[in-house]
mmCIF file of C-alpha atoms in Angstrom:
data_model
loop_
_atom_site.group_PDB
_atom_site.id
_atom_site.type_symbol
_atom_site.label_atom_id
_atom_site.label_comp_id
_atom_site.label_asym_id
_atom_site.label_seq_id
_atom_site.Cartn_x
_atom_site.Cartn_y
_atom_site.Cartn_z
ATOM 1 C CA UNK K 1 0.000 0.000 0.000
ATOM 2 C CA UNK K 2 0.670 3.477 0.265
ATOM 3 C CA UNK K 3 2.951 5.155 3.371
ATOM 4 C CA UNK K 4 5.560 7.462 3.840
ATOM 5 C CA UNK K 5 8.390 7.059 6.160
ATOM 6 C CA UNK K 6 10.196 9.486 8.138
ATOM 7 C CA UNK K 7 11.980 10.267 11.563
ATOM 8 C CA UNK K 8 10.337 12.213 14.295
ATOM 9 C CA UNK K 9 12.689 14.339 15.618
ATOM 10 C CA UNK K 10 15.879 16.723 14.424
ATOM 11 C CA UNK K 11 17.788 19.217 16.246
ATOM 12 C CA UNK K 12 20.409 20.911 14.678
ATOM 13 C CA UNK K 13 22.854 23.934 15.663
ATOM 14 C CA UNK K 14 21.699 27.704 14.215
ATOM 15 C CA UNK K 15 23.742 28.579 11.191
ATOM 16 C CA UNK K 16 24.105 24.417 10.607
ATOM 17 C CA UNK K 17 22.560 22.211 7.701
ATOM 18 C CA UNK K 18 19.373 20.206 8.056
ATOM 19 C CA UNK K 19 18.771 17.112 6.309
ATOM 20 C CA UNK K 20 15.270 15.852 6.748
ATOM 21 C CA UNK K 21 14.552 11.986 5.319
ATOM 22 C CA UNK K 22 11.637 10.388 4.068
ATOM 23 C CA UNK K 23 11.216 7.282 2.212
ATOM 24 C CA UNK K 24 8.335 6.216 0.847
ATOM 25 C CA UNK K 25 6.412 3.997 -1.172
ATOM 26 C CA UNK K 26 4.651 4.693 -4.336
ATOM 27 C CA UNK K 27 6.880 4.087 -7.189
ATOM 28 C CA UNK K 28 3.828 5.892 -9.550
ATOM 29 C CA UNK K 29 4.230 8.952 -7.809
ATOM 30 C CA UNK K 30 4.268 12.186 -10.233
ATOM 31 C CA UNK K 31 5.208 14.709 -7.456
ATOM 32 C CA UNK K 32 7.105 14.422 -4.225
ATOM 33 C CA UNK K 33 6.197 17.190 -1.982
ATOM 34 C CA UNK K 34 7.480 18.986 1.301
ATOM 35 C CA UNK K 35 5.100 20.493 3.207
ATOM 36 C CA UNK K 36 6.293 22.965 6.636
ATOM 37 C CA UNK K 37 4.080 24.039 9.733
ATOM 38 C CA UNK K 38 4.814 26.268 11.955
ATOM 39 C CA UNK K 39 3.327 26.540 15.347
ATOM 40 C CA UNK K 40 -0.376 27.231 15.377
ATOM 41 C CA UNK K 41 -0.816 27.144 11.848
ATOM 42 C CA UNK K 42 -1.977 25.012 8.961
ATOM 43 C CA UNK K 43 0.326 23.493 6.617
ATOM 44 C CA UNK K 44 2.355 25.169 3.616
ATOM 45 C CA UNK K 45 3.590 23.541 0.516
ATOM 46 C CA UNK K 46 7.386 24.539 0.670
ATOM 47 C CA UNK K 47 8.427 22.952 -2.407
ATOM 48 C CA UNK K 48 7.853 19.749 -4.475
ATOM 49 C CA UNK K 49 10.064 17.500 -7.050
ATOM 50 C CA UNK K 50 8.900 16.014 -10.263
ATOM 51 C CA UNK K 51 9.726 12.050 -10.246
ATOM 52 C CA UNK K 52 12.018 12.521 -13.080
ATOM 53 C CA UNK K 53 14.561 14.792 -11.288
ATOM 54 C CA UNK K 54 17.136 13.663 -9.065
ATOM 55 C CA UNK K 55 17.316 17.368 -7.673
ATOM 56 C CA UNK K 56 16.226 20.804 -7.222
ATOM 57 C CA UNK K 57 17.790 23.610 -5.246
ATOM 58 C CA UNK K 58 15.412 26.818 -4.701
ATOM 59 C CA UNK K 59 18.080 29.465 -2.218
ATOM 60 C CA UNK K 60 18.453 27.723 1.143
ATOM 61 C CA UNK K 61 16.347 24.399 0.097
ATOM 62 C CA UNK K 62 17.996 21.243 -1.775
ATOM 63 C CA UNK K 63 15.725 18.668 -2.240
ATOM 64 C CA UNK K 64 17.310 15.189 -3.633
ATOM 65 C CA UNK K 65 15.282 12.370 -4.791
ATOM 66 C CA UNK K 66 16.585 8.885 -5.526
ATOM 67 C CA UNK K 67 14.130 7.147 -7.297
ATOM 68 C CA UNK K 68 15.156 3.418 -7.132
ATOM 69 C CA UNK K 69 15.678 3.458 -3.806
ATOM 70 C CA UNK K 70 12.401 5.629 -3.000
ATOM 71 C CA UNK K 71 14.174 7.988 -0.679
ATOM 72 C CA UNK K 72 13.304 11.636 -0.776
ATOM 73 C CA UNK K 73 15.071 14.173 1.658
ATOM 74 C CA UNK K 74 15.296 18.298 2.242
ATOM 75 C CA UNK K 75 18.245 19.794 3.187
ATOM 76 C CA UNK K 76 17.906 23.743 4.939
ATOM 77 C CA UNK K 77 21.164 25.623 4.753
ATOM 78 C CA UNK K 78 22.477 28.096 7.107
ATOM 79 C CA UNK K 79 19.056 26.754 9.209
ATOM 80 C CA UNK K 80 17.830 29.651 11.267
ATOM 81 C CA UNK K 81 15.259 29.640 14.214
ATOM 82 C CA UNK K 82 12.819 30.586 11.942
ATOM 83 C CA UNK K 83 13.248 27.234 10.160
ATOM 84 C CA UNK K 84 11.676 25.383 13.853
ATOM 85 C CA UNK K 85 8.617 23.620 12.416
ATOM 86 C CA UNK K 86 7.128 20.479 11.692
ATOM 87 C CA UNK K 87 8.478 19.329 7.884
ATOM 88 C CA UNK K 88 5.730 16.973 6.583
ATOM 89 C CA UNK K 89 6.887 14.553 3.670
ATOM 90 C CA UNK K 90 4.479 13.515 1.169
ATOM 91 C CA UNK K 91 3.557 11.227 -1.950
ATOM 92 C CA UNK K 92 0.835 11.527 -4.695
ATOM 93 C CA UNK K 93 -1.427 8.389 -3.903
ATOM 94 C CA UNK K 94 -4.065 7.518 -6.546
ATOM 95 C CA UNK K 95 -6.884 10.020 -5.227
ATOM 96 C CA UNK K 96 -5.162 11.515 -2.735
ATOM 97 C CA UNK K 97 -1.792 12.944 -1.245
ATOM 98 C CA UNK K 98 -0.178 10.770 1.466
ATOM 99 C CA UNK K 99 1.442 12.447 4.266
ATOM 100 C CA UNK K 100 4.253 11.183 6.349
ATOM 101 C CA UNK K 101 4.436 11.799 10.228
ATOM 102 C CA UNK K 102 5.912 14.875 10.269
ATOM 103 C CA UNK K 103 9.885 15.735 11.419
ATOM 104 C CA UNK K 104 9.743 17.933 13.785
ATOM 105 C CA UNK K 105 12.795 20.581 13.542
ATOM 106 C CA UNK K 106 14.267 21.860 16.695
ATOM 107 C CA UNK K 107 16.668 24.794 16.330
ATOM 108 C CA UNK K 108 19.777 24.832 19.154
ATOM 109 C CA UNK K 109 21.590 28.400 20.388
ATOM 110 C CA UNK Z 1 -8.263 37.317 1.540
ATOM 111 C CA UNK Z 2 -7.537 34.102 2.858
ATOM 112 C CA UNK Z 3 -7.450 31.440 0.012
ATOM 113 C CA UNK Z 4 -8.781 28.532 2.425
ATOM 114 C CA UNK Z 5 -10.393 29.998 5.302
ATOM 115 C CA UNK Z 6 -12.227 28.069 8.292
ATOM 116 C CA UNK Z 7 -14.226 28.814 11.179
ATOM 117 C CA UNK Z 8 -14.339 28.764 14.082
ATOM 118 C CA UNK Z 9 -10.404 28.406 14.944
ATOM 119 C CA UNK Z 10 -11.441 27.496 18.395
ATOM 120 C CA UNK Z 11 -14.215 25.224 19.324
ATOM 121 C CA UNK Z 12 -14.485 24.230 23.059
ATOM 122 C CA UNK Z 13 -17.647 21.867 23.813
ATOM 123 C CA UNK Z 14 -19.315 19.347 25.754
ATOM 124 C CA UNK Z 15 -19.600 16.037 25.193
ATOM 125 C CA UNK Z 16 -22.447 14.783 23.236
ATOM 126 C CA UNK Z 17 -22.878 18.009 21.755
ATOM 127 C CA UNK Z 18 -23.480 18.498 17.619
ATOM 128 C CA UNK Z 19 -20.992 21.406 16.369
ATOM 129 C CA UNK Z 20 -20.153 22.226 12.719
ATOM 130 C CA UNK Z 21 -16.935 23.423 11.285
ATOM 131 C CA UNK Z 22 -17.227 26.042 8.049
ATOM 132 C CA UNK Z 23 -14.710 25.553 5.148
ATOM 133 C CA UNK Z 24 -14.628 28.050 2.025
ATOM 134 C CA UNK Z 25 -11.899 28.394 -0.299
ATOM 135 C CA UNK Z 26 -12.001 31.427 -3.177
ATOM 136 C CA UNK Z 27 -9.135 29.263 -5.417
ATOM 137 C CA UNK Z 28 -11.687 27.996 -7.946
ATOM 138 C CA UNK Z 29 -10.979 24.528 -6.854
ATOM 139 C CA UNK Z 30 -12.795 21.424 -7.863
ATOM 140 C CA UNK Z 31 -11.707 19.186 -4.928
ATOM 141 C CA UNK Z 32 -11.651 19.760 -0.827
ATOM 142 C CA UNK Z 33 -10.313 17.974 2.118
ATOM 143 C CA UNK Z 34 -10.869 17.220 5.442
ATOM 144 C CA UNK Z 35 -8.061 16.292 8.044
ATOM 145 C CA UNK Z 36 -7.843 15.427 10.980
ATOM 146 C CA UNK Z 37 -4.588 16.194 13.158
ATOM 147 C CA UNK Z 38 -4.243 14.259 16.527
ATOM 148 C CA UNK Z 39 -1.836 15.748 19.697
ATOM 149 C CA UNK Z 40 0.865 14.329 18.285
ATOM 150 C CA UNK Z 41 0.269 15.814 15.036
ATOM 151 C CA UNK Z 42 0.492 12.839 12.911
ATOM 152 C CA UNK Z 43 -2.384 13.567 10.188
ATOM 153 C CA UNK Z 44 -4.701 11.660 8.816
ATOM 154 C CA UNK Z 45 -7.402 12.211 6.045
ATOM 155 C CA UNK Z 46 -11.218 12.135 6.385
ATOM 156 C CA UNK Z 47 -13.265 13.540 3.479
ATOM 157 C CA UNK Z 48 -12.746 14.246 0.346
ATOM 158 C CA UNK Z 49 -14.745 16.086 -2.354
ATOM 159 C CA UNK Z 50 -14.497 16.900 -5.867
ATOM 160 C CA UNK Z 51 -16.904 19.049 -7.175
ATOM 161 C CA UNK Z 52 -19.199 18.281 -5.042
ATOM 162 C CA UNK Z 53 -19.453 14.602 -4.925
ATOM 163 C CA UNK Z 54 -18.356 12.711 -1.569
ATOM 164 C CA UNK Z 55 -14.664 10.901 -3.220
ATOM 165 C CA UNK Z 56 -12.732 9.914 -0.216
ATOM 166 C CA UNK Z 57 -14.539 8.710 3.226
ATOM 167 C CA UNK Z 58 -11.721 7.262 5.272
ATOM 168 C CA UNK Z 59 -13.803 4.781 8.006
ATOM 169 C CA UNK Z 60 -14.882 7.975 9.797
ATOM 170 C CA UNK Z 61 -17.600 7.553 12.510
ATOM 171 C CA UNK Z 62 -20.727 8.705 10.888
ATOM 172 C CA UNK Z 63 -20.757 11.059 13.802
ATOM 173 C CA UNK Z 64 -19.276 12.712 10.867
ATOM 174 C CA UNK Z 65 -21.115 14.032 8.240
ATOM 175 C CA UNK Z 66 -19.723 16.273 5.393
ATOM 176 C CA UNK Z 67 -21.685 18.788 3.175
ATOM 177 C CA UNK Z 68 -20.318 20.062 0.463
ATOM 178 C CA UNK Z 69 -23.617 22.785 -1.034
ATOM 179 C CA UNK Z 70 -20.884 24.023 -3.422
ATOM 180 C CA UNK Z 71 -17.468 23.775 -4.664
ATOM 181 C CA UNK Z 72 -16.002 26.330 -3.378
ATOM 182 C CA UNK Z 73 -17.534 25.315 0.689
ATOM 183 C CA UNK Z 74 -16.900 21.962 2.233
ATOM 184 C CA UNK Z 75 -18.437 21.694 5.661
ATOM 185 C CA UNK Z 76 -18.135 19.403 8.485
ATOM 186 C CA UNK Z 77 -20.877 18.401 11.019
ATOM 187 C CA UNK Z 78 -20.223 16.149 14.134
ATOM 188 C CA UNK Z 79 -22.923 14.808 16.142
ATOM 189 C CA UNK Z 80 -22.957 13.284 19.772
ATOM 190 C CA UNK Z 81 -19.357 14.460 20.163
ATOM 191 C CA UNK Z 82 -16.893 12.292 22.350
ATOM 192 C CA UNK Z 83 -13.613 13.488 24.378
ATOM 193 C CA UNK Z 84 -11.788 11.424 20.981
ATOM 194 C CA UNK Z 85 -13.033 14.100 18.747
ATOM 195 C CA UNK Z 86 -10.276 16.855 20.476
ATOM 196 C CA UNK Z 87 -7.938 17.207 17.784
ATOM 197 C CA UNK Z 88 -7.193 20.005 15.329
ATOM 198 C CA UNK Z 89 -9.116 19.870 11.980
ATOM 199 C CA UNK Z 90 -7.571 21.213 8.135
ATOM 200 C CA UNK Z 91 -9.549 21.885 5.688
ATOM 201 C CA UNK Z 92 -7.636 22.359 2.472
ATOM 202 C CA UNK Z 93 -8.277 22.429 -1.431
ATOM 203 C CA UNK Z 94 -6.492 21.267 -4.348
ATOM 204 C CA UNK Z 95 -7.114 22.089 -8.252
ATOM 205 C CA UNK Z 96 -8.116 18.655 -8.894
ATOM 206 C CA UNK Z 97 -8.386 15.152 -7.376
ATOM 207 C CA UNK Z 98 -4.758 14.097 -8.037
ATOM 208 C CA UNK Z 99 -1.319 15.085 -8.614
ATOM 209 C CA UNK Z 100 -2.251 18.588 -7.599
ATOM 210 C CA UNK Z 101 -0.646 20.905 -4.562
ATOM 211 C CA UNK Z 102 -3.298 21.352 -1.641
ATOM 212 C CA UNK Z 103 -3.739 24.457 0.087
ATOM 213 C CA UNK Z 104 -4.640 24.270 3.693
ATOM 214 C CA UNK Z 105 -6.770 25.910 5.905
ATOM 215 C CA UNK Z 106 -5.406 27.528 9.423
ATOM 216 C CA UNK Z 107 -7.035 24.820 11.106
ATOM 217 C CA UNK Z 108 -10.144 24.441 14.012
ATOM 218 C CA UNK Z 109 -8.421 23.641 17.218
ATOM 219 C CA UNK Z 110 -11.812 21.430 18.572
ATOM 220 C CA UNK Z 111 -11.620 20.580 22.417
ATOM 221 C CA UNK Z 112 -14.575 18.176 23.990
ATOM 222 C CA UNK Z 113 -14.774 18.303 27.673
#
């Protein structure tokens, strides 16, 4: 069936890289997406990958996808404090998007 | 001129109360969602609607009972509520059923006492 993989938890030092992971499941998939929300809010498409590219960079945000072995991830230079959110992975399913668990990003001083 | 607006945001009622939750969006969207997001924010879908017509129903309690009068509104009834039902609710709307960004609501943060 259907699911999306990906870790709970990331802390990571201001002014360091994040990588956020997600594997997933759906080999059919058209668009990989990563969705970000912040505290109290709803969630916001922050960018998405066509399945035929291995990558796409848009200013701080890398996002790599490798195909065969289903694994998508984001990486956030320079992170800032700003950056502390929940970072929601997510597949196109056959009617419907399917959303991972959610990383949650914890900025350190 | 919020593109997916809800309301309430806040929703604080008894147990075995019937409240409804208001979704509109103003993107000219054929399909809308319903979510559900638990305390530890995993999310789940409910509803789904695409032009009007009742697409997705993920085993929800018919406690629940979507109503969707036009595209562009996709409302949410519960009846006999339960201390379960706390849990923030999305709506959001997407250009079409599939392969298609979804816009999201600011959510209706519903707590049953």
């Amino acid at each position: 069936g259907e699911d999306v993989e990906q870790s709970l938890f990331l802390s990571v030092r201001e002014g360091d890289s994040s990588v956020i992971n997600c594997t997933y499941t759906d080999s059919s998939s058209t668009y990989l997406y990563w969705y970000k929300q912040e505290p109290g809010a709803g969630l916001q498409l922050l960018t998405y990958i066509f399945s035929n590219m291995d990558m796409k960079q848009d200013q701080r945000l890398t996002v790599l996808l490798n195909k065969k072995d289903k694994h998508l991830s984001l990486r956030i230079a320079d992170t800032q404090t700003g950056d502390s959110a929940i970072y929601f992975c997510a597949e196109d399913g056959d009617d419907k998007i399917i959303f991972g668990k959610g990383t949650r990003l914890h900025i350190l001083p | 001129d919020t593109a997916v607006s809800q309301t309430p945001k806040y929703l604080v009622t008894q147990m075995g109360n019937d409240k409804s939750i208001k979704c509109e969006q103003n993107l000219g969207h054929d399909t809308m969602y319903w979510y559900k997001q638990d305390s530890k924010k995993f999310l789940k879908i409910m509803f789904s609607y695409n032009n009007k017509e009742l697409i997705i129903n993920e085993t929800v309690p018919n406690r629940f009972s979507p109503k969707s009068p036009d595209k562009a509104h996709l409302n949410l009834h519960i009846n006999s509520l339960e201390l379960g039902d706390s849990a923030v609710y999305f709506c959001a709307s997407s250009p079409g059923l599939a392969k298609n960004i979804q816009y999201f609501g600011a959510g209706t943060r519903l707590s049953v006492l």
